[in-house]
């Protein structure tokens, strides 16, 4: 694998640094001076309408960012990913989540294997299973159809399915509910299982490795809950696990060890990263909830965005441009965080999903060649749906001292078109979206504040500087296809940034140390004094506090 090009050594980086040195953003002036600005900086990617015009950039700056992408070889690395080269260097793996949504008549051979036929073979089994559950043909041990599907998984084996299940609520089959257990805090299993009927509950244990402590612990808790509940109901439990548990994993041997019939297991492959896996069999709970046709639409939407990323020139390539703008803000304007603000209640878990996607991918300090990176990497992604965020943290985005680039996302068609008297509530909602991006971009000057008759002493507090960057993303409606497009959009934004920084966006070694230490500490927490005594002073004191206060 080629050595990454140090971005700071490129000519484009030099030009960007020179711009940043005396950069005075002036969105009001730029809009006045260039009537074509919005047209030039608005792009279409599949069904997404993406307005970049309220970013702190002009044509010349965008050209420098595109030149940076050219100099670091973004297009070549994108193509290497799409054709299955082992770009996940530290794990020596291909990175092929895009193959999960290739149409069945495509072909892609990787490491001597036709991945498209493998993908569609598993998809076919997932769809068949989904149909059986949805139609009532799949029954529990007592012959009752499934009413609740509980997905047990964490990280990429949870966040994608739960985010999409929430986002696509209007597509969920009536009478069928999904719940999700992820945290090893026993509260999660206890409260999620509360009120469920074991006879009508089906568990999907989702784990790429099938070795994750949280997931296996929760799976055992659920198995015990199921068997106890069925026994209490006087049901025969001999075939209970086979009828009430299925698994999704790349490690089918471990699935069998757990006691789940391999016939009830759906596989995937090590070239799918956990945080890129919701469109593999990891999405089985979602496929059951929304049905195979809607799931296929989601995959089709992701593929449409993949095709845009693969074919659009970089100067019109939305994921590439958004990733490059993030580099501009992070490395030249010292932004540390990035807000994602969906004006859609249905997307309320989207920021949490993006946190794993972006931060587990790009929170790295060494390049894929093992050298220290030459510049800051990663941003803290965060957000909440509008308008809730407006009444909580927007103050800091409008008037604080920190630069917080923000993505606003909204849909023309409401999922629930409600009226308040004569007022279409969705219109009120969207007016807030448009108003916020307007206020952030153009602000309010002291003279404008004074013109409202404001007491002079209060004028400074009521001034809005403006020049706070936003990207506006709109689509006709939040359909499965559009959700797929949004997910793939952010996957490729993340990829673009990782390529500029020269990092392996597909490993996650940073999660390992804590896991190892937790395992080593468990005996101390349980009372092993020798293990406790070998810990640092703070940890010893914390364990002692726990031991004293636990009844
Ligand atoms: O610990 C981090 C991680 O490996 C994530 O990357 C992954 O999505 C999550 O754990 C769950 O892993 P698994 O699907 O193997 O249980």
mmCIF file of N, CA, C and O in Angstrom, residues 263-313:
data_model
loop_
_atom_site.group_PDB
_atom_site.id
_atom_site.type_symbol
_atom_site.label_atom_id
_atom_site.label_comp_id
_atom_site.label_asym_id
_atom_site.label_seq_id
_atom_site.Cartn_x
_atom_site.Cartn_y
_atom_site.Cartn_z
ATOM 1 N N UNK A 263 -28.525 -22.676 10.912
ATOM 2 C CA UNK A 263 -29.568 -22.430 9.905
ATOM 3 C C UNK A 263 -30.291 -21.113 10.189
ATOM 4 O O UNK A 263 -30.906 -20.529 9.299
ATOM 5 N N UNK A 264 -30.229 -20.675 11.426
ATOM 6 C CA UNK A 264 -30.870 -19.408 11.807
ATOM 7 C C UNK A 264 -29.851 -18.279 11.941
ATOM 8 O O UNK A 264 -30.044 -17.344 12.727
ATOM 9 N N UNK A 265 -28.754 -18.392 11.217
ATOM 10 C CA UNK A 265 -27.714 -17.357 11.304
ATOM 11 C C UNK A 265 -27.492 -16.745 9.925
ATOM 12 O O UNK A 265 -27.545 -17.430 8.910
ATOM 13 N N UNK A 266 -27.276 -15.450 9.920
ATOM 14 C CA UNK A 266 -27.010 -14.723 8.676
ATOM 15 C C UNK A 266 -25.595 -14.173 8.748
ATOM 16 O O UNK A 266 -25.243 -13.487 9.713
ATOM 17 N N UNK A 267 -24.813 -14.483 7.741
ATOM 18 C CA UNK A 267 -23.402 -14.103 7.801
ATOM 19 C C UNK A 267 -23.115 -12.798 7.096
ATOM 20 O O UNK A 267 -23.929 -12.278 6.341
ATOM 21 N N UNK A 268 -21.947 -12.253 7.380
ATOM 22 C CA UNK A 268 -21.368 -11.224 6.511
ATOM 23 C C UNK A 268 -19.862 -11.376 6.553
ATOM 24 O O UNK A 268 -19.381 -12.461 6.925
ATOM 25 N N UNK A 269 -19.088 -10.405 6.172
ATOM 26 C CA UNK A 269 -17.702 -10.640 5.831
ATOM 27 C C UNK A 269 -16.786 -9.627 6.524
ATOM 28 O O UNK A 269 -17.211 -8.518 6.853
ATOM 29 N N UNK A 270 -15.506 -10.020 6.675
ATOM 30 C CA UNK A 270 -14.600 -9.126 7.416
ATOM 31 C C UNK A 270 -14.315 -7.834 6.648
ATOM 32 O O UNK A 270 -13.782 -6.882 7.211
ATOM 33 N N UNK A 271 -14.722 -7.755 5.393
ATOM 34 C CA UNK A 271 -14.524 -6.495 4.654
ATOM 35 C C UNK A 271 -15.657 -5.487 4.880
ATOM 36 O O UNK A 271 -15.725 -4.447 4.218
ATOM 37 N N UNK A 272 -16.542 -5.810 5.824
ATOM 38 C CA UNK A 272 -17.568 -4.835 6.233
ATOM 39 C C UNK A 272 -17.212 -4.364 7.643
ATOM 40 O O UNK A 272 -17.254 -5.150 8.589
ATOM 41 N N UNK A 273 -16.851 -3.102 7.793
ATOM 42 C CA UNK A 273 -16.554 -2.584 9.133
ATOM 43 C C UNK A 273 -17.842 -2.479 9.945
ATOM 44 O O UNK A 273 -18.923 -2.238 9.386
ATOM 45 N N UNK A 274 -17.739 -2.636 11.259
ATOM 46 C CA UNK A 274 -18.931 -2.596 12.114
ATOM 47 C C UNK A 274 -19.771 -1.348 11.887
ATOM 48 O O UNK A 274 -20.998 -1.415 11.744
ATOM 49 N N UNK A 275 -19.123 -0.187 11.811
ATOM 50 C CA UNK A 275 -19.875 1.073 11.676
ATOM 51 C C UNK A 275 -20.352 1.313 10.250
ATOM 52 O O UNK A 275 -20.999 2.318 9.975
ATOM 53 N N UNK A 276 -19.998 0.400 9.354
ATOM 54 C CA UNK A 276 -20.436 0.482 7.950
ATOM 55 C C UNK A 276 -21.340 -0.707 7.613
ATOM 56 O O UNK A 276 -21.472 -1.064 6.457
ATOM 57 N N UNK A 277 -21.961 -1.320 8.650
ATOM 58 C CA UNK A 277 -22.582 -2.635 8.413
ATOM 59 C C UNK A 277 -24.102 -2.644 8.444
ATOM 60 O O UNK A 277 -24.705 -3.694 8.310
ATOM 61 N N UNK A 278 -24.745 -1.484 8.619
ATOM 62 C CA UNK A 278 -26.206 -1.553 8.792
ATOM 63 C C UNK A 278 -26.939 -2.046 7.544
ATOM 64 O O UNK A 278 -28.069 -2.505 7.626
ATOM 65 N N UNK A 279 -26.254 -1.995 6.392
ATOM 66 C CA UNK A 279 -26.879 -2.484 5.172
ATOM 67 C C UNK A 279 -26.493 -3.926 4.863
ATOM 68 O O UNK A 279 -26.860 -4.466 3.829
ATOM 69 N N UNK A 280 -25.745 -4.564 5.779
ATOM 70 C CA UNK A 280 -25.499 -6.012 5.675
ATOM 71 C C UNK A 280 -26.623 -6.714 6.445
ATOM 72 O O UNK A 280 -27.629 -6.089 6.809
ATOM 73 N N UNK A 281 -26.418 -7.989 6.771
ATOM 74 C CA UNK A 281 -27.420 -8.706 7.569
ATOM 75 C C UNK A 281 -27.611 -8.067 8.949
ATOM 76 O O UNK A 281 -28.605 -8.346 9.625
ATOM 77 N N UNK A 282 -26.683 -7.184 9.345
ATOM 78 C CA UNK A 282 -26.860 -6.455 10.620
ATOM 79 C C UNK A 282 -28.180 -5.675 10.578
ATOM 80 O O UNK A 282 -28.780 -5.397 11.616
ATOM 81 N N UNK A 283 -28.660 -5.372 9.409
ATOM 82 C CA UNK A 283 -29.946 -4.666 9.289
ATOM 83 C C UNK A 283 -31.155 -5.598 9.314
ATOM 84 O O UNK A 283 -32.260 -5.172 8.943
ATOM 85 N N UNK A 284 -30.985 -6.842 9.768
ATOM 86 C CA UNK A 284 -32.111 -7.791 9.716
ATOM 87 C C UNK A 284 -33.336 -7.290 10.496
ATOM 88 O O UNK A 284 -34.470 -7.404 10.023
ATOM 89 N N UNK A 285 -33.111 -6.717 11.680
ATOM 90 C CA UNK A 285 -34.270 -6.221 12.455
ATOM 91 C C UNK A 285 -35.023 -5.168 11.630
ATOM 92 O O UNK A 285 -36.259 -5.152 11.596
ATOM 93 N N UNK A 286 -34.266 -4.315 10.949
ATOM 94 C CA UNK A 286 -34.894 -3.279 10.124
ATOM 95 C C UNK A 286 -35.645 -3.908 8.949
ATOM 96 O O UNK A 286 -36.770 -3.497 8.630
ATOM 97 N N UNK A 287 -35.028 -4.911 8.324
ATOM 98 C CA UNK A 287 -35.677 -5.574 7.178
ATOM 99 C C UNK A 287 -36.998 -6.203 7.620
ATOM 100 O O UNK A 287 -37.984 -6.175 6.883
ATOM 101 N N UNK A 288 -37.017 -6.757 8.836
ATOM 102 C CA UNK A 288 -38.275 -7.326 9.349
ATOM 103 C C UNK A 288 -39.289 -6.197 9.549
ATOM 104 O O UNK A 288 -40.450 -6.298 9.154
ATOM 105 N N UNK A 289 -38.836 -5.102 10.135
ATOM 106 C CA UNK A 289 -39.763 -4.017 10.480
ATOM 107 C C UNK A 289 -40.363 -3.346 9.247
ATOM 108 O O UNK A 289 -41.564 -3.117 9.185
ATOM 109 N N UNK A 290 -39.514 -3.030 8.262
ATOM 110 C CA UNK A 290 -40.022 -2.245 7.110
ATOM 111 C C UNK A 290 -40.289 -3.116 5.891
ATOM 112 O O UNK A 290 -40.885 -2.647 4.919
ATOM 113 N N UNK A 291 -39.818 -4.364 5.922
ATOM 114 C CA UNK A 291 -40.079 -5.282 4.813
ATOM 115 C C UNK A 291 -38.988 -5.238 3.758
ATOM 116 O O UNK A 291 -38.288 -4.227 3.607
ATOM 117 N N UNK A 292 -38.841 -6.337 3.009
ATOM 118 C CA UNK A 292 -37.773 -6.435 2.004
ATOM 119 C C UNK A 292 -37.821 -5.339 0.941
ATOM 120 O O UNK A 292 -36.773 -4.847 0.523
ATOM 121 N N UNK A 293 -39.013 -4.936 0.497
ATOM 122 C CA UNK A 293 -39.044 -3.941 -0.588
ATOM 123 C C UNK A 293 -38.450 -2.608 -0.130
ATOM 124 O O UNK A 293 -37.659 -1.975 -0.843
ATOM 125 N N UNK A 294 -38.857 -2.177 1.072
ATOM 126 C CA UNK A 294 -38.344 -0.899 1.589
ATOM 127 C C UNK A 294 -36.852 -1.012 1.892
ATOM 128 O O UNK A 294 -36.082 -0.068 1.660
ATOM 129 N N UNK A 295 -36.416 -2.188 2.393
ATOM 130 C CA UNK A 295 -34.984 -2.378 2.661
ATOM 131 C C UNK A 295 -34.202 -2.303 1.344
ATOM 132 O O UNK A 295 -33.135 -1.686 1.280
ATOM 133 N N UNK A 296 -34.768 -2.901 0.299
ATOM 134 C CA UNK A 296 -34.104 -2.841 -1.018
ATOM 135 C C UNK A 296 -34.024 -1.393 -1.516
ATOM 136 O O UNK A 296 -33.038 -0.990 -2.140
ATOM 137 N N UNK A 297 -35.055 -0.597 -1.200
ATOM 138 C CA UNK A 297 -35.011 0.824 -1.591
ATOM 139 C C UNK A 297 -33.883 1.553 -0.857
ATOM 140 O O UNK A 297 -33.221 2.435 -1.420
ATOM 141 N N UNK A 298 -33.701 1.210 0.422
ATOM 142 C CA UNK A 298 -32.606 1.815 1.200
ATOM 143 C C UNK A 298 -31.263 1.504 0.520
ATOM 144 O O UNK A 298 -30.411 2.391 0.332
ATOM 145 N N UNK A 299 -31.083 0.237 0.135
ATOM 146 C CA UNK A 299 -29.824 -0.163 -0.526
ATOM 147 C C UNK A 299 -29.661 0.562 -1.866
ATOM 148 O O UNK A 299 -28.560 1.018 -2.204
ATOM 149 N N UNK A 300 -30.767 0.703 -2.566
ATOM 150 C CA UNK A 300 -30.710 1.383 -3.873
ATOM 151 C C UNK A 300 -30.292 2.851 -3.673
ATOM 152 O O UNK A 300 -29.514 3.407 -4.450
ATOM 153 N N UNK A 301 -30.793 3.480 -2.606
ATOM 154 C CA UNK A 301 -30.421 4.867 -2.312
ATOM 155 C C UNK A 301 -28.938 4.984 -1.982
ATOM 156 O O UNK A 301 -28.249 5.913 -2.426
ATOM 157 N N UNK A 302 -28.436 4.028 -1.204
ATOM 158 C CA UNK A 302 -27.005 4.057 -0.867
ATOM 159 C C UNK A 302 -26.171 3.909 -2.144
ATOM 160 O O UNK A 302 -25.181 4.615 -2.342
ATOM 161 N N UNK A 303 -26.614 2.997 -3.003
ATOM 162 C CA UNK A 303 -25.861 2.765 -4.241
ATOM 163 C C UNK A 303 -25.866 4.021 -5.121
ATOM 164 O O UNK A 303 -24.854 4.356 -5.752
ATOM 165 N N UNK A 304 -27.005 4.715 -5.144
ATOM 166 C CA UNK A 304 -27.072 5.937 -5.960
ATOM 167 C C UNK A 304 -26.033 6.949 -5.458
ATOM 168 O O UNK A 304 -25.367 7.623 -6.263
ATOM 169 N N UNK A 305 -25.885 7.061 -4.142
ATOM 170 C CA UNK A 305 -24.877 7.993 -3.609
ATOM 171 C C UNK A 305 -23.461 7.483 -3.897
ATOM 172 O O UNK A 305 -22.550 8.267 -4.205
ATOM 173 N N UNK A 306 -23.273 6.161 -3.824
ATOM 174 C CA UNK A 306 -21.953 5.591 -4.165
ATOM 175 C C UNK A 306 -21.589 5.957 -5.613
ATOM 176 O O UNK A 306 -20.442 6.303 -5.905
ATOM 177 N N UNK A 307 -22.582 5.859 -6.491
ATOM 178 C CA UNK A 307 -22.325 6.156 -7.899
ATOM 179 C C UNK A 307 -21.980 7.634 -8.088
ATOM 180 O O UNK A 307 -21.111 7.983 -8.881
ATOM 181 N N UNK A 308 -22.677 8.492 -7.343
ATOM 182 C CA UNK A 308 -22.345 9.920 -7.403
ATOM 183 C C UNK A 308 -20.892 10.118 -6.949
ATOM 184 O O UNK A 308 -20.107 10.808 -7.626
ATOM 185 N N UNK A 309 -20.538 9.515 -5.832
ATOM 186 C CA UNK A 309 -19.179 9.685 -5.293
ATOM 187 C C UNK A 309 -18.140 9.124 -6.278
ATOM 188 O O UNK A 309 -17.062 9.685 -6.451
ATOM 189 N N UNK A 310 -18.501 8.025 -6.938
ATOM 190 C CA UNK A 310 -17.552 7.378 -7.860
ATOM 191 C C UNK A 310 -17.372 8.173 -9.142
ATOM 192 O O UNK A 310 -16.276 8.246 -9.694
ATOM 193 N N UNK A 311 -18.456 8.818 -9.610
ATOM 194 C CA UNK A 311 -18.402 9.369 -10.979
ATOM 195 C C UNK A 311 -18.384 10.902 -11.067
ATOM 196 O O UNK A 311 -17.938 11.440 -12.075
ATOM 197 N N UNK A 312 -18.911 11.603 -10.071
ATOM 198 C CA UNK A 312 -19.004 13.070 -10.222
ATOM 199 C C UNK A 312 -17.609 13.692 -10.139
ATOM 200 O O UNK A 312 -16.798 13.297 -9.293
ATOM 201 N N UNK A 313 -17.314 14.668 -11.002
ATOM 202 C CA UNK A 313 -16.026 15.368 -10.881
ATOM 203 C C UNK A 313 -15.907 15.954 -9.468
ATOM 204 O O UNK A 313 -16.929 16.355 -8.882
#
